[in-house]
Amino acid sequence: MKIVSFTMVNNEAEIIESFVRYNYNFVDQMVIIDNGCTDNTIEIINRLKREEDYKIDVYDESLEVYDQFRLDNKYLKKILAEYNADIILPLDADEFISGEDNPRKILENLSLDSIYYVNWKWYVLTGDEDYSENFIPRRVMYHLKKRAWNLSDGTLVTKVIIPAKYFKDNKLTLTMGHHDIFGSNHINKKRLKNMWIAHYRAVSSKQIVSKTSTYVIRDIATMSNNIETAQRTNQLYDIKYNNGDVDSIARDVSYGGYEGEIEYEPLDLKFCSENTSNIRYNSLSNESMSDLLMRTGQEMAMRVYNLERKIKNRSLFKPTIFWLDGVRGEENLFPNPSVKLTLLTFKYNVQAYITEYKQIEFLKYNYRLIITPKNIKFLPHKYVVIPDENYLEIKNKLIDAGVGEKSIVSLREYKKKIGILGNIYANLCLLPRLISRIMQYVKRNGVSHAVEKIKSKLDK
């Protein structure tokens, strides 16, 4: 039996390694959807893949606003079509599957002709956590005695387990939050009492402050979220005006509005491998609040840049990103692209330039943003175009830095992809855009300066 989980992530660095190491004991493969992480979540996942051979596929949806319903069902369909899975587990990054017996054994013994439901054991902060413990289930060890319930009607919160063929044959759809399915009135539904999900809504005060602050910034910039995110703005208010007692706020957040007795019950690791709790990449999760806020601000700025670029774009081509082929300076570095690259920028729809030099990231040249590979996911592009010269060397650098290999093409390959008509169109675009650019420069700097500028470029 093949069991595949899928999870959408956004700034989960403090918990993601614990999540992967634990849940991987019970699945064959994981699918991770990056919805715009600005922390080291994806770097931690890539380390687990690269250095420890975890079978994890990462898909980038950083340009998409948070829309869990749409993205979950998009990737559920992809798993159904491409992964040959028998059972699919939709999991959030704060959810750990558990049971009276080995969860893998329980799943393998399920009949595949029903949709299954499990409940949450809701873990909470008490104030006595040992924050030197980096494996989350060994840090947060108390949960509400009562299984998590819907505050509206008192019924228990459910999470679904999906037999793949049954879901596909009945043309079902997953609800937001993975709490139910819909699409047919004739579905077999069964609740599993011997299996549950341990839910860690909050794992530290730092996590609550950072996620609340960055999520509110993102919510401002999107039209898709409305009053359902009120908990975040209320949390932000408490953080700002509750005398700075963030530990108390984090404890309140961990309860999620619930009240009731709690009990001590650490997550059972007896069905896990010996190294499950061995957290190796903790240094990547210890990012400062200022760094997280700065990167979130940079993300928002890049989204504004994309809107401006879209307004100015007059090309029929899909956006591309070109390799910045020149840098000058010693004490201070400056972008110094070749004349060839400037002309290519006039011909094609160049969204941005990519470089390995962090010192010049976020500068602009030819009115195009310069970015490093880590931020490429925030710029729309179909291809990353690199020079025919030194092609393999540059390509390998980009792949090592996390750029998807399938998107990287040489200039020669790119010209083939756009075809004869595309190349004719590009050449026709060159002259009027070049003239327009020269006239803009003349208007701002005068004829003599414009002539000197052109001469200096040609001398290169």
Coordinates of C-alpha atoms in Angstrom, one line a residue:
M1 CA 0.0 0.0 0.0
K2 CA 1.3 3.5 -0.9
I3 CA 0.4 6.3 1.5
V4 CA 1.0 9.9 0.4
S5 CA 0.6 13.0 2.6
F6 CA 0.3 16.6 1.4
T7 CA 0.8 19.8 3.3
M8 CA 0.7 23.5 2.5
V9 CA 3.3 25.5 4.3
N10 CA 3.9 29.2 5.1
N11 CA 6.6 30.0 7.6
E12 CA 6.7 26.8 9.6
A13 CA 10.5 26.7 10.3
E14 CA 10.1 26.0 14.1
I15 CA 7.9 22.9 13.6
I16 CA 8.5 21.6 10.1
E17 CA 11.5 19.3 10.9
S18 CA 9.6 17.7 13.8
F19 CA 6.5 17.3 11.5
V20 CA 8.5 15.6 8.7
R21 CA 10.6 13.4 10.9
Y22 CA 7.6 12.1 12.9
N23 CA 4.9 11.7 10.1
Y24 CA 7.4 10.2 7.7
N25 CA 7.4 7.0 9.8
F26 CA 3.9 6.3 8.5
V27 CA 3.9 7.5 4.9
D28 CA 5.8 6.6 1.7
Q29 CA 6.0 10.1 0.3
M30 CA 5.2 13.7 1.2
V31 CA 4.0 16.5 -1.0
I32 CA 4.8 20.0 0.3
I33 CA 3.2 23.1 -1.2
D34 CA 5.2 26.3 -0.6
N35 CA 2.7 29.2 -0.3
G36 CA 5.3 31.9 0.0
C37 CA 7.6 31.0 2.9
T38 CA 10.0 33.8 3.8
D39 CA 11.7 31.9 6.6
N40 CA 13.8 28.8 6.3
T41 CA 11.0 26.2 6.0
I42 CA 11.9 25.2 2.5
E43 CA 15.6 25.1 3.2
I44 CA 15.0 22.7 6.1
I45 CA 12.9 20.5 3.8
N46 CA 15.6 20.6 1.1
R47 CA 18.2 19.6 3.7
L48 CA 16.1 16.6 4.7
K49 CA 15.7 15.6 1.0
R50 CA 19.3 16.2 0.0
E51 CA 21.2 15.0 3.1
E52 CA 18.9 12.3 4.4
D53 CA 17.0 11.1 1.3
Y54 CA 13.5 11.9 2.5
K55 CA 11.0 11.4 -0.4
I56 CA 9.4 14.9 -0.5
D57 CA 8.2 16.7 -3.5
V58 CA 8.0 20.5 -3.1
Y59 CA 5.7 22.6 -5.3
D60 CA 5.9 26.4 -5.4
E61 CA 2.8 28.4 -5.1
S62 CA 4.4 31.6 -3.8
L63 CA 2.7 33.8 -6.3
E64 CA -0.7 32.6 -5.2
V65 CA -2.6 34.3 -2.3
Y66 CA -3.6 32.0 0.6
D67 CA -6.5 29.9 -0.7
Q68 CA -6.4 26.6 1.0
F69 CA -9.5 25.2 -0.6
R70 CA -8.3 25.8 -4.1
L71 CA -4.7 24.8 -3.7
D72 CA -5.5 21.7 -1.6
N73 CA -7.9 20.4 -4.2
K74 CA -5.5 21.3 -7.0
Y75 CA -2.7 19.1 -5.5
L76 CA -5.1 16.4 -4.4
K77 CA -6.0 16.0 -8.0
K78 CA -2.3 16.0 -9.0
I79 CA -1.6 13.2 -6.4
L80 CA -4.6 11.2 -7.7
A81 CA -3.3 11.5 -11.2
E82 CA 0.5 11.1 -10.8
Y83 CA 1.4 9.4 -7.5
N84 CA -0.4 6.0 -7.7
A85 CA -1.4 6.5 -4.0
D86 CA -3.8 4.1 -2.2
I87 CA -4.4 6.5 0.7
I88 CA -3.9 10.2 0.8
L89 CA -3.4 12.1 4.1
P90 CA -4.2 15.9 4.0
L91 CA -2.1 17.3 6.9
D92 CA -1.3 20.7 8.2
A93 CA 2.2 21.3 9.4
D94 CA 1.1 21.3 13.0
E95 CA -0.6 17.9 12.8
F96 CA 0.9 14.6 13.9
I97 CA -0.9 11.3 13.2
S98 CA -1.2 8.9 16.2
G99 CA -3.2 5.9 17.4
E100 CA -3.6 3.0 19.8
D101 CA -1.5 0.9 17.4
N102 CA 1.1 1.8 14.8
P103 CA -0.7 4.4 12.5
R104 CA 0.8 2.7 9.5
K105 CA -0.7 -0.6 10.5
I106 CA -4.1 1.0 11.1
L107 CA -4.1 2.7 7.7
E108 CA -3.0 -0.5 5.9
N109 CA -5.9 -2.4 7.5
L110 CA -8.5 0.0 6.3
S111 CA -11.0 -1.0 3.6
L112 CA -10.7 1.4 0.7
D113 CA -14.4 1.8 0.1
S114 CA -15.1 4.6 2.6
I115 CA -14.0 8.1 3.7
Y116 CA -12.5 8.0 7.2
Y117 CA -12.7 10.6 9.9
V118 CA -10.4 11.1 12.9
N119 CA -10.5 13.7 15.7
W120 CA -7.9 16.1 17.1
K121 CA -6.1 15.8 20.4
W122 CA -5.6 19.5 21.0
Y123 CA -2.2 20.2 22.6
V124 CA -1.7 23.4 24.6
L125 CA 1.1 25.5 26.2
T126 CA 1.2 25.5 30.0
G127 CA 4.2 27.8 30.7
D128 CA 6.4 24.9 31.8
E129 CA 7.7 24.0 28.4
D130 CA 11.4 23.2 28.0
Y131 CA 12.4 25.4 25.1
S132 CA 15.8 23.8 24.8
E133 CA 13.9 20.8 23.5
N134 CA 13.6 21.2 19.7
F135 CA 11.5 18.2 18.9
I136 CA 8.0 19.7 19.3
P137 CA 6.2 16.6 20.7
R138 CA 8.7 16.5 23.5
R139 CA 8.3 20.2 24.2
V140 CA 4.5 20.4 24.2
M141 CA 3.1 17.5 26.2
Y142 CA -0.3 18.5 27.6
H143 CA -3.6 18.4 25.7
L144 CA -7.3 19.1 26.4
K145 CA -8.9 16.0 28.0
K146 CA -11.9 16.4 25.6
R147 CA -11.2 16.0 21.9
A148 CA -11.5 19.3 20.0
W149 CA -15.0 20.3 19.2
N150 CA -16.8 22.8 17.0
L151 CA -17.7 25.9 19.1
S152 CA -20.8 26.5 17.1
D153 CA -22.6 23.2 17.9
G154 CA -20.4 21.1 20.1
T155 CA -19.8 18.3 17.6
L156 CA -16.2 16.9 17.4
V157 CA -13.9 18.4 14.9
T158 CA -13.0 15.9 12.2
K159 CA -10.1 15.5 9.8
V160 CA -10.4 13.2 6.7
I161 CA -8.4 10.2 5.5
I162 CA -8.9 9.7 1.8
P163 CA -8.8 6.3 0.0
A164 CA -7.6 7.6 -3.4
K165 CA -9.6 5.5 -5.9
Y166 CA -12.8 5.8 -3.9
F167 CA -12.5 9.6 -3.7
K168 CA -11.7 9.8 -7.5
D169 CA -14.4 7.4 -8.6
N170 CA -17.1 9.4 -6.7
K171 CA -15.8 12.7 -8.0
L172 CA -15.5 14.2 -4.5
T173 CA -14.1 17.5 -3.3
L174 CA -12.2 18.3 -0.1
T175 CA -13.5 21.1 2.1
M176 CA -11.3 23.8 3.4
G177 CA -9.3 22.7 6.5
H178 CA -9.6 19.0 5.4
H179 CA -12.5 18.5 7.8
D180 CA -14.9 16.9 5.3
I181 CA -15.7 16.0 1.7
F182 CA -18.6 16.7 -0.5
G183 CA -19.9 15.8 -4.0
S184 CA -22.2 12.9 -3.5
N185 CA -25.0 11.9 -1.1
H186 CA -24.1 8.2 -1.2
I187 CA -20.7 8.1 0.4
N188 CA -19.6 5.6 3.1
K189 CA -18.3 7.6 6.1
K190 CA -16.6 6.0 9.1
R191 CA -15.1 7.4 12.2
L192 CA -11.9 5.9 13.5
K193 CA -11.8 5.7 17.3
N194 CA -8.3 4.0 17.4
M195 CA -6.6 6.8 15.5
W196 CA -6.3 10.6 16.0
I197 CA -4.3 13.6 15.1
A198 CA -2.2 15.5 17.7
H199 CA -2.6 19.2 16.9
Y200 CA 0.0 21.7 18.0
R201 CA -1.5 25.1 17.4
A202 CA 1.2 27.0 19.2
V203 CA 4.7 25.8 20.1
S204 CA 6.3 29.0 21.5
S205 CA 5.7 32.7 22.1
K206 CA 8.2 33.5 19.4
Q207 CA 6.2 31.5 16.8
I208 CA 3.0 33.2 17.7
V209 CA 4.5 36.7 17.5
S210 CA 6.3 36.0 14.2
K211 CA 3.4 34.3 12.5
T212 CA 0.8 36.8 13.7
S213 CA 2.9 39.7 12.5
T214 CA 3.9 38.3 9.1
Y215 CA 0.4 36.9 8.4
V216 CA -1.3 40.2 9.1
I217 CA 1.1 41.9 6.7
R218 CA 0.1 39.4 4.0
D219 CA -3.6 39.7 4.8
I220 CA -3.4 43.4 4.1
A221 CA -2.1 42.7 0.6
T222 CA -4.7 40.2 -0.5
M223 CA -8.3 40.5 -1.4
S224 CA -9.2 36.8 -0.7
N225 CA -9.2 36.9 3.1
N226 CA -11.9 38.7 5.1
I227 CA -13.3 38.4 8.7
E228 CA -12.2 34.7 9.0
T229 CA -8.7 36.1 9.8
A230 CA -10.0 38.3 12.7
Q231 CA -8.2 36.1 15.1
R232 CA -4.9 37.3 13.7
T233 CA -5.7 41.0 14.1
N234 CA -7.0 40.4 17.6
Q235 CA -3.8 38.5 18.5
L236 CA -1.7 41.4 17.1
Y237 CA -3.7 43.9 19.2
D238 CA -3.0 41.8 22.3
I239 CA 0.7 41.5 21.5
K240 CA 1.0 45.3 21.1
Y241 CA -1.1 46.4 24.0
N242 CA -1.0 43.6 26.6
N243 CA 2.0 44.9 28.5
G244 CA 4.3 42.8 26.4
D245 CA 3.3 39.5 28.2
V246 CA 3.7 37.4 25.0
D247 CA 4.1 34.2 27.0
S248 CA 0.6 34.6 28.4
I249 CA -0.8 35.5 25.0
A250 CA 0.9 32.4 23.4
R251 CA -0.8 30.2 26.0
D252 CA -4.2 31.8 25.3
V253 CA -3.6 31.3 21.5
S254 CA -2.7 27.7 22.0
Y255 CA -6.1 27.0 23.5
G256 CA -7.8 28.3 20.4
G257 CA -10.9 29.6 22.3
Y258 CA -11.4 26.3 24.1
E259 CA -11.7 25.8 27.9
G260 CA -11.4 22.7 29.9
E261 CA -9.1 20.4 31.9
I262 CA -5.8 19.3 30.4
E263 CA -3.8 16.1 30.9
Y264 CA -0.2 15.1 30.4
E265 CA 0.2 12.7 27.5
P266 CA 3.4 13.1 25.4
L267 CA 3.1 11.8 21.8
D268 CA 3.9 8.1 21.7
L269 CA 7.1 7.5 19.7
K270 CA 7.2 3.7 20.1
F271 CA 6.2 3.2 16.5
C272 CA 8.9 5.6 15.2
S273 CA 12.5 5.1 14.1
E274 CA 15.2 5.8 16.7
N275 CA 16.3 9.1 15.1
T276 CA 12.8 10.6 14.8
S277 CA 13.4 13.1 17.6
N278 CA 16.9 14.0 16.4
I279 CA 16.5 17.6 15.2
R280 CA 19.5 18.5 13.1
Y281 CA 18.6 21.8 11.5
N282 CA 17.5 23.8 14.5
S283 CA 19.9 26.6 13.6
L284 CA 17.8 27.3 10.5
S285 CA 14.7 27.9 12.6
N286 CA 16.3 30.4 15.0
E287 CA 15.7 33.4 12.8
S288 CA 15.3 36.8 14.4
M289 CA 12.0 38.6 14.4
S290 CA 13.7 41.5 12.5
D291 CA 14.9 39.2 9.7
L292 CA 11.4 37.6 9.3
L293 CA 9.7 41.0 9.1
M294 CA 12.3 42.3 6.7
R295 CA 11.9 39.4 4.4
T296 CA 8.1 39.6 4.5
G297 CA 8.4 43.3 3.7
Q298 CA 10.6 42.5 0.8
E299 CA 8.1 39.9 -0.4
M300 CA 5.3 42.5 -0.3
A301 CA 7.6 45.0 -2.2
M302 CA 8.2 42.4 -4.9
R303 CA 4.5 41.9 -5.3
V304 CA 4.1 45.6 -5.8
Y305 CA 6.9 45.6 -8.3
N306 CA 5.1 42.8 -10.2
L307 CA 2.0 45.0 -10.5
E308 CA 4.1 47.9 -11.8
R309 CA 5.9 45.7 -14.2
K310 CA 2.6 44.3 -15.5
I311 CA 1.3 47.8 -16.2
K312 CA 4.5 48.7 -18.1
N313 CA 4.6 45.4 -20.0
R314 CA 3.8 45.7 -23.7
S315 CA 5.0 42.3 -24.7
L316 CA 3.1 39.3 -26.0
F317 CA 5.7 37.0 -24.5
K318 CA 5.4 35.3 -21.1
P319 CA 7.6 36.9 -18.4
T320 CA 11.2 35.6 -18.2
I321 CA 14.1 36.1 -15.9
F322 CA 17.6 36.6 -17.5
W323 CA 21.0 36.0 -15.9
L324 CA 22.8 39.3 -15.1
D325 CA 26.0 38.9 -17.1
G326 CA 28.1 41.7 -15.6
V327 CA 29.1 43.2 -12.2
R328 CA 31.7 45.9 -11.6
G329 CA 33.4 47.4 -8.5
E330 CA 35.5 46.1 -5.7
E331 CA 34.6 47.8 -2.4
N332 CA 31.1 48.4 -3.6
L333 CA 29.5 46.3 -6.3
F334 CA 27.3 47.7 -9.1
P335 CA 25.3 45.9 -11.8
N336 CA 27.1 46.2 -15.2
P337 CA 25.2 44.2 -17.8
S338 CA 26.5 43.8 -21.3
V339 CA 25.0 45.7 -24.3
K340 CA 23.7 42.4 -25.5
L341 CA 21.7 41.8 -22.4
T342 CA 20.3 45.3 -22.6
L343 CA 19.2 44.7 -26.2
L344 CA 17.7 41.3 -25.2
T345 CA 15.7 43.1 -22.5
F346 CA 14.2 45.4 -25.1
K347 CA 13.3 42.4 -27.3
Y348 CA 11.8 40.0 -24.7
N349 CA 9.5 40.3 -21.7
V350 CA 12.2 40.3 -19.1
Q351 CA 10.7 40.5 -15.6
A352 CA 13.9 40.6 -13.7
Y353 CA 17.6 39.8 -13.6
I354 CA 19.0 37.0 -11.5
T355 CA 22.5 37.1 -9.9
E356 CA 24.6 35.3 -7.2
Y357 CA 25.7 38.6 -5.7
K358 CA 23.6 39.4 -2.7
Q359 CA 25.2 42.9 -2.5
I360 CA 23.2 44.1 -5.5
E361 CA 20.0 42.3 -4.8
F362 CA 16.9 44.6 -5.1
L363 CA 18.7 47.2 -7.2
K364 CA 17.3 47.8 -10.7
Y365 CA 18.9 48.1 -14.1
N366 CA 17.0 48.8 -17.3
Y367 CA 14.1 49.2 -14.9
R368 CA 14.3 45.5 -14.0
L369 CA 14.7 44.2 -10.5
I370 CA 17.8 42.3 -9.6
I371 CA 17.2 39.2 -7.4
T372 CA 19.0 36.2 -6.0
P373 CA 17.8 32.6 -6.4
K374 CA 16.1 32.6 -3.0
N375 CA 13.6 35.2 -4.1
I376 CA 12.9 34.0 -7.7
K377 CA 9.7 32.4 -6.5
F378 CA 8.1 35.8 -5.9
L379 CA 8.6 36.9 -9.6
P380 CA 6.3 35.5 -12.3
H381 CA 8.4 33.7 -15.0
K382 CA 8.2 30.8 -17.4
Y383 CA 11.9 30.5 -18.1
V384 CA 15.2 31.5 -16.5
V385 CA 17.4 32.3 -19.5
I386 CA 21.1 32.1 -19.2
P387 CA 23.9 32.8 -21.7
D388 CA 25.0 30.1 -24.2
E389 CA 28.6 30.7 -22.9
N390 CA 29.2 29.0 -19.5
Y391 CA 25.8 27.5 -19.7
L392 CA 26.4 24.4 -17.7
E393 CA 28.4 26.3 -15.0
I394 CA 25.7 28.9 -14.5
K395 CA 22.9 26.3 -14.7
N396 CA 24.5 24.1 -12.0
K397 CA 24.9 27.2 -9.8
L398 CA 21.2 28.0 -10.1
I399 CA 20.1 24.4 -9.4
D400 CA 22.3 24.2 -6.3
A401 CA 20.7 27.5 -5.2
G402 CA 17.2 25.9 -5.5
V403 CA 16.1 27.1 -8.9
G404 CA 13.9 24.5 -10.7
E405 CA 15.9 22.7 -13.4
K406 CA 13.0 22.5 -15.8
S407 CA 12.7 26.3 -16.0
I408 CA 16.4 26.9 -16.9
V409 CA 17.2 27.3 -20.6
S410 CA 20.0 28.7 -22.6
L411 CA 19.4 31.7 -24.9
R412 CA 19.6 29.5 -27.9
E413 CA 17.0 27.1 -26.4
Y414 CA 14.7 30.1 -25.6
K415 CA 14.8 31.3 -29.1
K416 CA 13.8 27.9 -30.3
K417 CA 11.0 27.7 -27.9
I418 CA 9.4 31.0 -29.1
G419 CA 9.7 29.9 -32.7
I420 CA 10.2 31.8 -35.9
L421 CA 7.2 34.1 -35.5
G422 CA 8.3 34.9 -31.9
N423 CA 11.8 35.9 -33.0
I424 CA 10.4 38.1 -35.8
Y425 CA 8.1 39.8 -33.3
A426 CA 11.0 40.3 -30.9
N427 CA 13.2 41.9 -33.5
L428 CA 10.3 44.2 -34.6
C429 CA 10.0 45.3 -30.9
L430 CA 13.6 46.1 -30.5
L431 CA 13.9 49.4 -32.6
P432 CA 10.9 51.3 -31.2
R433 CA 11.8 50.4 -27.6
L434 CA 15.4 51.3 -28.1
I435 CA 14.5 54.7 -29.6
S436 CA 12.0 55.3 -26.8
R437 CA 14.6 54.5 -24.2
I438 CA 17.2 56.8 -25.8
M439 CA 14.6 59.7 -26.0
Q440 CA 13.8 59.2 -22.3
Y441 CA 17.5 59.5 -21.5
V442 CA 17.9 62.6 -23.7
K443 CA 14.9 64.2 -22.0
R444 CA 16.4 63.8 -18.5
N445 CA 20.1 64.3 -19.3
G446 CA 20.5 66.2 -22.6
V447 CA 21.8 65.2 -26.0
S448 CA 25.6 65.4 -25.1
H449 CA 25.2 63.1 -22.1
A450 CA 23.1 60.7 -24.1
V451 CA 25.8 60.5 -26.8
E452 CA 28.5 59.9 -24.3
K453 CA 26.4 57.2 -22.6
I454 CA 25.9 55.4 -25.9
K455 CA 29.6 55.6 -26.7
S456 CA 30.6 54.1 -23.4
K457 CA 28.1 51.2 -23.9
L458 CA 29.4 50.5 -27.4
D459 CA 33.0 50.6 -26.1
K460 CA 32.2 47.7 -23.7

